[in-house]
């Protein structure tokens, strides 16, 4: 068991997500930074998609009942184990009764804490992910609170032991940096006039505080649309960029609804969505068009990581 | 008909313009045809009013090939008149009273008696056009246009699960307790979404649906 002493700002159980039920209105959810989840799991000796804790901006304090192996990946929250620093991206042994303290992240938004065996909450519809809006999955369908006790699974069959060097992720941007997100045009790029598309692609968009696991509202000059922002509601995926009536883009994230009624000029490619999920208010993003071939190659490359 | 792109793994097949029950019925026909004929190539199919999102793994299935295969099936479906829903789900509904606090307002706004609002709401076989908004929430086609009622100026922060409501020209059922701005005319005890049931979702896209007025709200379990 892991006991939550301080829950942090927003800590949820997440795994690789819950695909397969979008036609029933069930979002995919899962780790917002899927590659950091994989890194934390592989370092801890788990399957890459095992359930772990997703910590947001400010970590929390966790007491381990039993000894085990744990690992952190994603945003660095200056963790200490019984007072001794532990590094992000390096697995560490936890003694029974040890306390792990995570502080605020100096950069980045989300950290992942994996423990060998995974967080053993009961799976629902094939996943242990928390979908907050419907109070579904994860630990009692909600963010963790002080006093919660999380079950840890038996030692999981890791493919093999991965080294920190193999699982190293690109460094996260410093606060205020602009990250580039590659996008594929469509489905409603024809609803943005050329000037509007120029605005979308040339602007350094500011990340606003209106961001959560459902999506990130961005701020900048209004984007000119053809015929308003409303469309006949259709299906949306995480990564879709919506432009609402105020002309400001919103990048949908893993908890987004399955359908939406706003113009979507383009979609952030899957491998780049983690860069959005690691951005915070005050950071900035730029959109850069890419081809289907480039996106497919990026996805194949992401899957080959870390090379086995 | 046209095929649009949503991300590296998404094709959007648009079968028509606007909200048209006949177009929507073909969306479900297309979804079933692709599910049975391209089972090994697609990962997920997400219908909405007039289009079908086809999700696939572009690393494994080249997009150009999938577009050709999907187009061929879509052309066949386009030439087809979709059959009526394969099943009609009955929704026992207690109208008015504490379970339908806005029924009186809907009657006043439409100029009808409460009894007539209930009669017209329970008359048609609705079409489950698609599910969205929250898990299991049905977007229904077929509301009698005389029952169209503006949404509440201030949405309620909590509607009980099973609330049957009218919002604008649409009607629907809230599967879980959630905020909502539609007017509540009644309530059903059926659970549209129950994660602990073998099939958690009561309704499927393309189903027919009928509201059946009942005197008592029978709560499951």
Short mmCIF file of C-alpha atoms in Angstrom, two decimals:
data_model
loop_
_atom_site.label_atom_id
_atom_site.label_comp_id
_atom_site.label_asym_id
_atom_site.label_seq_id
_atom_site.Cartn_x
_atom_site.Cartn_y
_atom_site.Cartn_z
CA UNK A 1 0.00 0.00 0.00
CA UNK A 2 0.96 3.63 -0.54
CA UNK A 3 -0.65 6.11 1.81
CA UNK A 4 -1.30 9.62 0.59
CA UNK A 5 -0.13 12.09 3.25
CA UNK A 6 -0.47 15.16 1.01
CA UNK A 7 -2.25 14.77 -2.33
CA UNK A 8 -0.52 17.60 -4.23
CA UNK A 9 -2.43 19.87 -6.59
CA UNK A 10 -4.09 17.21 -8.75
CA UNK A 11 -2.92 13.62 -8.50
CA UNK A 12 -4.75 10.84 -10.34
CA UNK A 13 -4.20 7.21 -11.25
CA UNK A 14 -3.52 6.95 -14.99
CA UNK A 15 -2.41 4.26 -17.41
CA UNK A 16 -2.26 4.02 -21.20
CA UNK A 17 -5.94 4.98 -21.44
CA UNK A 18 -9.30 3.45 -22.24
CA UNK A 19 -9.77 3.29 -26.01
CA UNK A 20 -12.58 1.32 -27.59
CA UNK A 21 -15.64 3.05 -26.11
CA UNK A 22 -15.67 6.43 -27.81
CA UNK A 23 -18.81 5.51 -29.75
CA UNK A 24 -20.52 5.30 -26.34
CA UNK A 25 -19.26 8.75 -25.38
CA UNK A 26 -16.43 7.47 -23.18
CA UNK A 27 -13.22 9.53 -23.55
CA UNK A 28 -9.87 7.77 -23.73
CA UNK A 29 -8.29 9.50 -20.69
CA UNK A 30 -4.93 7.99 -19.63
CA UNK A 31 -1.60 9.70 -19.02
CA UNK A 32 -1.47 13.16 -20.58
CA UNK A 33 2.26 12.63 -21.28
CA UNK A 34 2.19 9.06 -22.53
CA UNK A 35 5.93 8.85 -23.09
CA UNK A 36 6.77 9.96 -19.55
CA UNK A 37 4.35 7.29 -18.27
CA UNK A 38 6.23 4.68 -20.32
CA UNK A 39 9.57 5.91 -19.04
CA UNK A 40 8.50 5.77 -15.39
CA UNK A 41 7.06 2.28 -15.83
CA UNK A 42 10.00 0.80 -17.72
CA UNK A 43 12.43 2.18 -15.14
CA UNK A 44 10.34 0.72 -12.30
CA UNK A 45 10.25 -2.65 -14.03
CA UNK A 46 6.63 -2.55 -15.25
CA UNK A 47 4.88 -2.98 -18.56
CA UNK A 48 5.02 0.42 -20.30
CA UNK A 49 1.29 1.09 -19.92
CA UNK A 50 0.90 0.07 -16.26
CA UNK A 51 -1.11 2.30 -13.91
CA UNK A 52 0.94 5.01 -12.19
CA UNK A 53 0.29 8.33 -10.48
CA UNK A 54 0.07 11.49 -12.57
CA UNK A 55 1.11 14.48 -10.46
CA UNK A 56 0.31 18.00 -11.58
CA UNK A 57 2.59 21.00 -10.98
CA UNK A 58 2.90 20.34 -7.25
CA UNK A 59 3.66 16.77 -6.21
CA UNK A 60 2.61 15.62 -2.77
CA UNK A 61 3.78 13.33 0.01
CA UNK A 62 3.49 9.55 -0.06
CA UNK A 63 4.22 6.95 2.61
CA UNK A 64 5.24 3.46 1.45
CA UNK A 65 4.04 0.58 3.69
CA UNK A 66 6.19 -2.00 1.98
CA UNK A 67 9.57 -1.98 0.32
CA UNK A 68 9.63 -1.70 -3.43
CA UNK A 69 11.11 -0.12 -6.54
CA UNK A 70 9.82 3.20 -7.84
CA UNK A 71 10.69 5.69 -10.57
CA UNK A 72 9.76 9.24 -11.56
CA UNK A 73 9.58 10.70 -15.06
CA UNK A 74 8.29 13.88 -16.67
CA UNK A 75 8.43 17.18 -14.81
CA UNK A 76 11.12 17.28 -12.11
CA UNK A 77 9.50 17.94 -8.74
CA UNK A 78 12.70 17.88 -6.65
CA UNK A 79 11.72 14.65 -4.92
CA UNK A 80 13.28 13.48 -1.67
CA UNK A 81 13.01 10.05 -0.06
CA UNK A 82 13.32 10.31 3.71
CA UNK A 83 15.18 13.56 3.07
CA UNK A 84 17.64 12.27 0.48
CA UNK A 85 17.25 13.60 -3.08
CA UNK A 86 16.05 11.15 -5.75
CA UNK A 87 16.51 11.91 -9.44
CA UNK A 88 13.81 11.98 -12.05
CA UNK A 89 14.52 9.30 -14.63
CA UNK A 90 16.45 6.97 -12.29
CA UNK A 91 14.77 4.05 -10.48
CA UNK A 92 15.14 3.96 -6.71
CA UNK A 93 14.60 1.42 -3.96
CA UNK A 94 12.03 2.31 -1.33
CA UNK A 95 12.28 0.86 2.19
CA UNK A 96 9.15 -0.05 4.15
CA UNK A 97 8.01 3.06 6.02
CA UNK A 98 9.83 5.50 3.71
CA UNK A 99 8.27 8.85 2.84
CA UNK A 100 8.56 10.37 -0.65
CA UNK A 101 8.11 14.15 -0.81
CA UNK A 102 7.61 15.96 -4.12
CA UNK A 103 7.77 19.76 -4.43
CA UNK A 104 6.58 22.12 -7.13
CA UNK A 105 7.95 21.60 -10.65
CA UNK A 106 10.43 24.24 -11.76
CA UNK A 107 9.42 23.51 -15.36
CA UNK A 108 6.96 21.23 -17.03
CA UNK A 109 3.50 20.39 -15.75
CA UNK A 110 3.16 16.67 -15.06
CA UNK A 111 5.27 14.03 -13.35
CA UNK A 112 4.66 10.28 -13.24
CA UNK A 113 5.38 8.12 -10.22
CA UNK A 114 5.50 4.42 -11.06
CA UNK A 115 5.98 1.65 -8.53
CA UNK A 116 6.92 -1.91 -9.42
CA UNK A 117 3.71 -3.90 -9.70
CA UNK A 118 1.65 -0.86 -10.70
CA UNK A 119 -1.18 0.88 -8.86
CA UNK A 120 -3.67 -1.98 -8.47
CA UNK A 121 -7.02 -0.18 -8.47
CA UNK A 122 -9.72 -2.29 -10.18
CA UNK A 123 -9.78 -1.84 -13.96
CA UNK A 124 -13.00 -0.49 -15.51
CA UNK A 125 -13.64 -1.07 -19.22
CA UNK A 126 -10.11 -2.39 -19.54
CA UNK A 127 -8.27 0.52 -17.93
CA UNK A 128 -7.30 1.89 -14.52
CA UNK A 129 -7.33 5.49 -15.75
CA UNK A 130 -9.30 8.16 -13.92
CA UNK A 131 -11.84 10.13 -15.96
CA UNK A 132 -12.57 12.98 -13.58
CA UNK A 133 -15.57 14.55 -15.29
CA UNK A 134 -17.66 11.37 -15.00
CA UNK A 135 -16.09 10.38 -11.64
CA UNK A 136 -15.04 7.16 -13.34
CA UNK A 137 -12.12 4.74 -12.96
CA UNK A 138 -8.86 5.22 -11.10
CA UNK A 139 -9.13 5.55 -7.33
CA UNK A 140 -12.85 5.98 -6.60
CA UNK A 141 -13.20 8.05 -9.76
CA UNK A 142 -11.50 11.09 -8.28
CA UNK A 143 -8.25 12.90 -7.57
CA UNK A 144 -6.34 11.58 -4.57
CA UNK A 145 -6.88 13.01 -1.09
CA UNK A 146 -4.89 12.81 2.12
CA UNK A 147 -5.54 9.49 3.83
CA UNK A 148 -6.17 7.49 0.64
CA UNK A 149 -4.45 4.11 0.61
CA UNK A 150 -3.43 2.84 -2.82
CA UNK A 151 -2.97 -0.87 -3.47
CA UNK A 152 0.21 -1.94 -5.27
CA UNK A 153 0.16 -4.99 -7.56
CA UNK A 154 2.40 -8.01 -7.47
CA UNK A 155 5.69 -7.80 -9.35
CA UNK A 156 4.71 -7.28 -12.97
CA UNK A 157 6.41 -8.93 -15.89
CA UNK A 158 8.72 -6.26 -17.21
CA UNK A 159 10.03 -6.91 -20.73
CA UNK A 160 13.56 -6.39 -19.32
CA UNK A 161 15.44 -3.90 -17.21
CA UNK A 162 15.83 -0.51 -18.83
CA UNK A 163 18.62 1.87 -17.94
CA UNK A 164 18.15 5.57 -17.22
CA UNK A 165 20.18 6.40 -20.34
CA UNK A 166 17.81 4.35 -22.50
CA UNK A 167 14.73 5.98 -20.96
CA UNK A 168 16.01 9.57 -21.06
CA UNK A 169 13.42 11.98 -22.46
CA UNK A 170 14.20 15.29 -24.16
CA UNK A 171 14.50 18.08 -21.56
CA UNK A 172 11.32 20.05 -20.87
CA UNK A 173 11.24 23.69 -21.92
CA UNK A 174 12.03 26.46 -19.45
CA UNK A 175 9.10 28.63 -18.33
CA UNK A 176 8.25 31.11 -21.07
CA UNK A 177 9.84 29.05 -23.84
CA UNK A 178 7.77 28.34 -26.93
CA UNK A 179 7.38 24.70 -27.96
CA UNK A 180 6.54 23.68 -31.51
CA UNK A 181 3.66 21.32 -32.10
CA UNK A 182 3.46 19.61 -35.46
CA UNK A 183 -0.08 19.56 -36.90
CA UNK A 184 -1.89 17.81 -39.73
CA UNK A 185 -4.43 20.02 -41.51
CA UNK A 186 -8.10 19.09 -41.27
CA UNK A 187 -10.83 18.22 -40.82
CA UNK A 188 -12.20 21.80 -41.09
CA UNK A 189 -9.21 23.73 -42.47
CA UNK A 190 -11.57 24.94 -45.21
CA UNK A 191 -13.51 26.88 -42.54
CA UNK A 192 -10.50 29.13 -41.84
CA UNK A 193 -9.76 31.83 -44.42
CA UNK A 194 -6.13 32.23 -45.63
CA UNK A 195 -5.54 35.16 -43.28
CA UNK A 196 -6.89 33.09 -40.38
CA UNK A 197 -4.60 30.18 -41.23
CA UNK A 198 -1.66 32.61 -41.41
CA UNK A 199 -2.62 33.83 -37.91
CA UNK A 200 -2.80 30.27 -36.60
CA UNK A 201 0.58 29.26 -38.01
CA UNK A 202 2.55 32.48 -37.43
CA UNK A 203 1.44 33.32 -33.89
CA UNK A 204 3.34 32.50 -30.72
CA UNK A 205 0.30 31.37 -28.71
CA UNK A 206 0.29 31.97 -24.98
CA UNK A 207 -0.78 29.15 -22.70
CA UNK A 208 -3.54 30.44 -20.39
CA UNK A 209 -4.43 29.25 -16.89
CA UNK A 210 -7.57 27.74 -18.45
CA UNK A 211 -6.00 24.36 -18.97
CA UNK A 212 -6.71 20.92 -17.61
CA UNK A 213 -6.76 17.32 -18.78
CA UNK A 214 -9.63 18.15 -21.16
CA UNK A 215 -7.78 20.87 -23.04
CA UNK A 216 -5.60 23.97 -23.17
CA UNK A 217 -7.03 27.37 -24.03
CA UNK A 218 -4.49 29.52 -25.86
CA UNK A 219 -4.40 33.30 -26.15
CA UNK A 220 -3.36 35.47 -29.08
CA UNK A 221 -4.92 37.40 -31.95
CA UNK A 222 -8.38 36.18 -32.99
CA UNK A 223 -8.42 33.72 -35.92
CA UNK A 224 -10.71 34.68 -38.80
CA UNK A 225 -13.13 31.93 -39.69
CA UNK A 226 -15.47 31.46 -42.64
CA UNK A 227 -19.11 31.20 -41.61
CA UNK A 228 -18.68 31.22 -37.82
CA UNK A 229 -17.21 28.78 -35.34
CA UNK A 230 -20.11 26.34 -35.13
CA UNK A 231 -20.15 23.14 -37.14
CA UNK A 232 -22.51 20.19 -37.18
CA UNK A 233 -21.16 18.38 -34.11
CA UNK A 234 -18.74 15.63 -35.05
CA UNK A 235 -16.19 13.34 -33.42
CA UNK A 236 -13.02 14.81 -31.92
CA UNK A 237 -9.74 13.26 -30.79
CA UNK A 238 -7.09 14.38 -28.29
CA UNK A 239 -4.82 16.76 -30.19
CA UNK A 240 -7.64 18.33 -32.19
CA UNK A 241 -7.39 22.13 -32.19
CA UNK A 242 -10.76 23.85 -31.87
CA UNK A 243 -11.42 27.50 -32.64
CA UNK A 244 -14.44 28.76 -30.72
CA UNK A 245 -16.54 31.87 -31.29
CA UNK A 246 -13.93 34.17 -29.73
CA UNK A 247 -11.42 33.10 -32.42
CA UNK A 248 -8.99 31.63 -29.89
CA UNK A 249 -7.65 28.10 -30.33
CA UNK A 250 -8.01 25.34 -27.78
CA UNK A 251 -5.89 22.18 -27.95
CA UNK A 252 -7.89 19.17 -26.78
CA UNK A 253 -6.19 16.77 -24.41
CA UNK A 254 -6.75 13.18 -23.30
CA UNK A 255 -9.92 13.79 -21.24
CA UNK A 256 -11.67 15.68 -24.07
CA UNK A 257 -15.24 14.76 -24.93
CA UNK A 258 -15.72 12.37 -27.82
CA UNK A 259 -17.67 14.90 -29.92
CA UNK A 260 -17.56 18.66 -30.34
CA UNK A 261 -19.27 21.48 -32.23
CA UNK A 262 -16.46 23.92 -33.08
CA UNK A 263 -14.31 24.34 -36.18
CA UNK A 264 -11.14 22.20 -36.04
CA UNK A 265 -8.55 23.55 -38.51
CA UNK A 266 -5.89 20.98 -37.65
CA UNK A 267 -4.77 18.28 -35.23
CA UNK A 268 -1.57 18.08 -33.17
CA UNK A 269 0.12 14.78 -34.03
CA UNK A 270 0.06 12.14 -31.29
CA UNK A 271 3.81 12.07 -30.60
CA UNK A 272 3.85 15.87 -30.04
CA UNK A 273 0.83 16.07 -27.74
CA UNK A 274 3.00 15.45 -24.67
CA UNK A 275 4.68 18.80 -25.32
CA UNK A 276 1.29 20.49 -24.92
CA UNK A 277 0.55 18.45 -21.79
CA UNK A 278 3.84 19.58 -20.24
CA UNK A 279 3.18 23.28 -20.94
CA UNK A 280 1.81 25.56 -18.25
CA UNK A 281 0.34 29.03 -18.01
CA UNK A 282 2.93 31.53 -19.20
CA UNK A 283 4.56 29.11 -21.64
CA UNK A 284 3.89 29.41 -25.35
CA UNK A 285 3.30 27.13 -28.33
CA UNK A 286 3.62 27.41 -32.09
CA UNK A 287 1.92 25.24 -34.68
CA UNK A 288 3.86 23.85 -37.65
CA UNK A 289 2.18 21.89 -40.44
CA UNK A 290 3.53 18.45 -41.23
CA UNK A 291 2.72 15.71 -43.69
CA UNK A 292 1.02 12.38 -43.03
CA UNK A 293 4.33 10.61 -43.77
CA UNK A 294 6.23 12.78 -41.29
CA UNK A 295 3.60 12.13 -38.61
CA UNK A 296 3.58 8.39 -39.23
CA UNK A 297 7.39 8.31 -39.05
CA UNK A 298 7.29 10.24 -35.76
CA UNK A 299 4.77 7.76 -34.36
CA UNK A 300 6.91 4.78 -35.44
CA UNK A 301 9.94 6.41 -33.86
CA UNK A 302 8.05 7.01 -30.60
CA UNK A 303 7.09 3.34 -30.47
CA UNK A 304 10.65 2.15 -31.08
CA UNK A 305 11.67 4.14 -28.00
CA UNK A 306 13.41 2.97 -25.94
CA UNK A 307 15.03 0.57 -28.40
CA UNK A 308 14.61 -3.00 -27.24
CA UNK B 1 -19.60 12.41 -49.65
CA UNK B 2 -16.06 13.37 -48.73
CA UNK B 3 -13.19 12.05 -46.64
CA UNK B 4 -11.45 14.47 -44.29
CA UNK B 5 -8.43 14.04 -42.04
CA UNK B 6 -8.28 14.24 -38.26
CA UNK B 7 -4.72 13.59 -37.13
CA UNK B 8 -2.35 10.91 -38.40
CA UNK B 9 -4.74 8.11 -37.46
CA UNK B 10 -8.18 9.53 -38.23
CA UNK B 11 -10.36 9.60 -41.35
CA UNK B 12 -13.66 11.45 -41.22
CA UNK B 13 -16.24 10.18 -43.71
CA UNK B 14 -18.92 12.84 -44.21
CA UNK B 15 -22.08 11.45 -45.73
CA UNK B 16 -24.18 14.59 -46.00
CA UNK B 17 -24.94 18.09 -44.78
CA UNK B 18 -26.72 19.13 -41.62
CA UNK B 19 -28.78 17.04 -39.25
CA UNK B 20 -30.82 14.56 -41.27
CA UNK B 21 -32.10 11.27 -39.81
CA UNK B 22 -31.68 9.51 -43.17
CA UNK B 23 -28.03 10.61 -43.43
CA UNK B 24 -27.44 9.58 -39.81
CA UNK B 25 -28.95 6.14 -40.44
CA UNK B 26 -26.42 5.67 -43.26
CA UNK B 27 -23.61 6.69 -40.88
CA UNK B 28 -24.54 3.72 -38.67
CA UNK B 29 -24.88 1.45 -41.68
CA UNK B 30 -21.38 2.51 -42.78
CA UNK B 31 -20.05 1.96 -39.26
CA UNK B 32 -21.41 -1.60 -39.16
CA UNK B 33 -20.13 -2.37 -42.65
CA UNK B 34 -16.62 -1.13 -41.87
CA UNK B 35 -16.62 -2.95 -38.51
CA UNK B 36 -17.39 -6.25 -40.20
CA UNK B 37 -15.34 -5.88 -43.40
CA UNK B 38 -12.27 -3.99 -42.19
CA UNK B 39 -12.12 -5.38 -38.65
CA UNK B 40 -8.38 -6.02 -38.81
CA UNK B 41 -7.56 -2.57 -40.14
CA UNK B 42 -9.54 -0.11 -38.04
CA UNK B 43 -9.21 0.47 -34.31
CA UNK B 44 -12.34 2.41 -33.48
CA UNK B 45 -15.38 3.91 -35.18
CA UNK B 46 -17.07 7.02 -33.80
CA UNK B 47 -20.37 8.07 -35.39
CA UNK B 48 -21.85 11.56 -35.07
CA UNK B 49 -24.74 13.38 -36.83
CA UNK B 50 -23.53 13.09 -40.40
CA UNK B 51 -20.05 11.61 -40.28
CA UNK B 52 -18.05 8.64 -39.10
CA UNK B 53 -14.59 8.96 -37.59
CA UNK B 54 -12.47 5.95 -38.59
CA UNK B 55 -9.45 5.55 -36.32
CA UNK B 56 -6.57 3.38 -37.44
CA UNK B 57 -2.90 2.79 -36.79
CA UNK B 58 -1.07 4.55 -39.63
CA UNK B 59 2.18 2.69 -38.89
CA UNK B 60 0.48 -0.65 -39.54
CA UNK B 61 -2.18 0.30 -42.10
CA UNK B 62 -1.11 2.76 -44.80
CA UNK B 63 -3.59 5.61 -45.04
CA UNK B 64 -3.89 5.55 -48.83
CA UNK B 65 -4.99 1.92 -48.79
CA UNK B 66 -7.53 2.47 -46.02
CA UNK B 67 -8.98 5.51 -47.81
CA UNK B 68 -9.58 3.38 -50.93
CA UNK B 69 -11.25 0.61 -48.93
CA UNK B 70 -13.40 2.98 -46.89
CA UNK B 71 -14.43 4.89 -50.03
CA UNK B 72 -15.56 1.70 -51.72
CA UNK B 73 -17.76 0.76 -48.76
CA UNK B 74 -19.06 4.33 -48.38
CA UNK B 75 -20.14 4.39 -52.05
CA UNK B 76 -22.15 1.20 -51.53
CA UNK B 77 -23.76 2.60 -48.39
CA UNK B 78 -24.56 5.91 -50.09
CA UNK B 79 -26.70 4.06 -52.62
CA UNK B 80 -28.59 2.25 -49.85
CA UNK B 81 -31.75 3.21 -48.01
CA UNK B 82 -30.94 2.47 -44.37
CA UNK B 83 -33.30 0.04 -42.67
CA UNK B 84 -35.23 1.10 -39.54
CA UNK B 85 -33.50 0.66 -36.15
CA UNK B 86 -32.80 -2.98 -35.28
CA UNK B 87 -34.19 -2.52 -31.79
CA UNK B 88 -36.29 0.03 -29.93
CA UNK B 89 -35.31 0.59 -26.28
CA UNK B 90 -38.25 1.47 -23.99
CA UNK B 91 -37.55 4.16 -21.40
CA UNK B 92 -40.12 4.07 -18.55
CA UNK B 93 -40.48 7.73 -17.62
CA UNK B 94 -42.22 9.44 -14.72
CA UNK B 95 -43.28 12.81 -16.14
CA UNK B 96 -43.87 15.94 -14.05
CA UNK B 97 -44.01 16.38 -10.30
CA UNK B 98 -40.74 16.30 -8.40
CA UNK B 99 -39.22 14.16 -11.18
CA UNK B 100 -40.06 16.65 -13.93
CA UNK B 101 -39.86 20.08 -12.30
CA UNK B 102 -39.85 21.96 -15.63
CA UNK B 103 -42.86 20.22 -17.22
CA UNK B 104 -45.16 23.10 -16.23
CA UNK B 105 -42.77 25.64 -17.79
CA UNK B 106 -42.53 23.62 -20.99
CA UNK B 107 -46.35 23.53 -21.13
CA UNK B 108 -46.55 27.29 -20.57
CA UNK B 109 -43.82 28.07 -23.15
CA UNK B 110 -45.34 25.82 -25.81
CA UNK B 111 -48.95 26.81 -25.08
CA UNK B 112 -49.89 23.16 -24.56
CA UNK B 113 -51.33 21.37 -21.54
CA UNK B 114 -48.94 19.25 -19.48
CA UNK B 115 -50.82 16.13 -20.61
CA UNK B 116 -50.37 17.14 -24.25
CA UNK B 117 -46.64 17.79 -23.77
CA UNK B 118 -46.28 14.28 -22.31
CA UNK B 119 -48.39 12.75 -25.08
CA UNK B 120 -46.30 14.39 -27.81
CA UNK B 121 -43.00 13.61 -26.07
CA UNK B 122 -43.89 9.94 -25.62
CA UNK B 123 -45.37 9.49 -29.12
CA UNK B 124 -42.41 9.08 -31.49
CA UNK B 125 -39.80 6.39 -31.89
CA UNK B 126 -36.67 8.49 -31.49
CA UNK B 127 -33.37 7.68 -33.18
CA UNK B 128 -30.18 7.52 -31.11
CA UNK B 129 -28.12 9.64 -33.52
CA UNK B 130 -24.94 9.24 -31.50
CA UNK B 131 -23.63 9.23 -27.93
CA UNK B 132 -21.45 12.02 -26.56
CA UNK B 133 -21.16 14.90 -24.05
CA UNK B 134 -20.84 12.41 -21.17
CA UNK B 135 -20.53 8.61 -21.30
CA UNK B 136 -23.83 7.19 -22.52
CA UNK B 137 -25.57 10.53 -23.26
CA UNK B 138 -27.85 10.03 -26.30
CA UNK B 139 -28.35 12.72 -28.92
CA UNK B 140 -31.88 11.91 -30.07
CA UNK B 141 -33.54 12.72 -33.37
CA UNK B 142 -37.28 12.98 -33.70
CA UNK B 143 -38.51 15.52 -31.12
CA UNK B 144 -41.89 16.99 -32.11
CA UNK B 145 -40.90 20.54 -33.17
CA UNK B 146 -43.86 21.98 -31.22
CA UNK B 147 -42.03 20.91 -28.03
CA UNK B 148 -38.90 22.96 -28.74
CA UNK B 149 -38.20 25.10 -25.67
CA UNK B 150 -35.32 27.48 -24.94
CA UNK B 151 -32.66 26.27 -22.51
CA UNK B 152 -32.56 27.63 -18.97
CA UNK B 153 -30.84 31.01 -18.66
CA UNK B 154 -28.85 29.63 -15.75
CA UNK B 155 -27.95 25.94 -16.04
CA UNK B 156 -28.55 23.80 -12.96
CA UNK B 157 -25.36 22.72 -11.26
CA UNK B 158 -26.71 19.23 -10.51
CA UNK B 159 -29.24 17.18 -12.42
CA UNK B 160 -30.03 13.72 -11.09
CA UNK B 161 -29.05 10.73 -13.22
CA UNK B 162 -31.94 9.65 -15.43
CA UNK B 163 -33.29 13.18 -15.96
CA UNK B 164 -35.30 13.39 -19.19
CA UNK B 165 -34.97 16.88 -20.60
CA UNK B 166 -35.71 19.19 -23.52
CA UNK B 167 -33.16 21.78 -24.69
CA UNK B 168 -33.94 23.82 -27.78
CA UNK B 169 -35.13 21.44 -30.49
CA UNK B 170 -33.48 18.44 -28.81
CA UNK B 171 -34.40 15.98 -26.12
CA UNK B 172 -32.13 13.69 -24.15
CA UNK B 173 -31.48 11.74 -20.97
CA UNK B 174 -28.68 12.55 -18.51
CA UNK B 175 -26.88 9.23 -17.77
CA UNK B 176 -25.01 10.43 -14.69
CA UNK B 177 -25.51 13.26 -12.26
CA UNK B 178 -24.13 16.30 -14.04
CA UNK B 179 -24.70 20.01 -14.60
CA UNK B 180 -27.18 20.87 -17.33
CA UNK B 181 -29.19 23.67 -18.88
CA UNK B 182 -32.01 21.67 -20.44
CA UNK B 183 -35.53 21.66 -18.99
CA UNK B 184 -36.33 18.52 -17.02
CA UNK B 185 -39.73 17.07 -17.91
CA UNK B 186 -39.36 13.67 -16.27
CA UNK B 187 -37.07 10.99 -15.00
CA UNK B 188 -36.28 7.36 -15.68
CA UNK B 189 -34.91 4.84 -13.20
CA UNK B 190 -33.06 3.02 -15.97
CA UNK B 191 -29.31 3.40 -15.74
CA UNK B 192 -28.02 4.55 -19.11
CA UNK B 193 -24.46 4.15 -17.87
CA UNK B 194 -23.49 1.66 -15.18
CA UNK B 195 -19.77 0.83 -15.10
CA UNK B 196 -20.41 -2.33 -13.09
CA UNK B 197 -22.89 -3.85 -15.54
CA UNK B 198 -21.59 -6.34 -18.12
CA UNK B 199 -22.55 -3.89 -20.84
CA UNK B 200 -22.17 -0.52 -19.10
CA UNK B 201 -24.01 1.38 -21.85
CA UNK B 202 -27.77 0.90 -22.21
CA UNK B 203 -27.95 2.51 -25.63
CA UNK B 204 -25.97 2.10 -28.82
CA UNK B 205 -25.74 4.52 -31.74
CA UNK B 206 -28.47 3.74 -34.25
CA UNK B 207 -30.93 2.35 -31.68
CA UNK B 208 -34.56 3.37 -31.65
CA UNK B 209 -35.89 4.77 -28.37
CA UNK B 210 -39.37 5.36 -26.98
CA UNK B 211 -40.41 7.09 -23.75
CA UNK B 212 -43.15 5.16 -21.93
CA UNK B 213 -45.06 7.21 -19.32
CA UNK B 214 -45.29 5.43 -15.95
CA UNK B 215 -46.90 6.41 -12.65
CA UNK B 216 -44.12 5.20 -10.37
CA UNK B 217 -40.38 5.56 -10.67
CA UNK B 218 -38.99 2.09 -10.12
CA UNK B 219 -35.46 2.42 -8.89
CA UNK B 220 -33.13 -0.43 -9.83
CA UNK B 221 -31.43 -2.37 -7.09
#
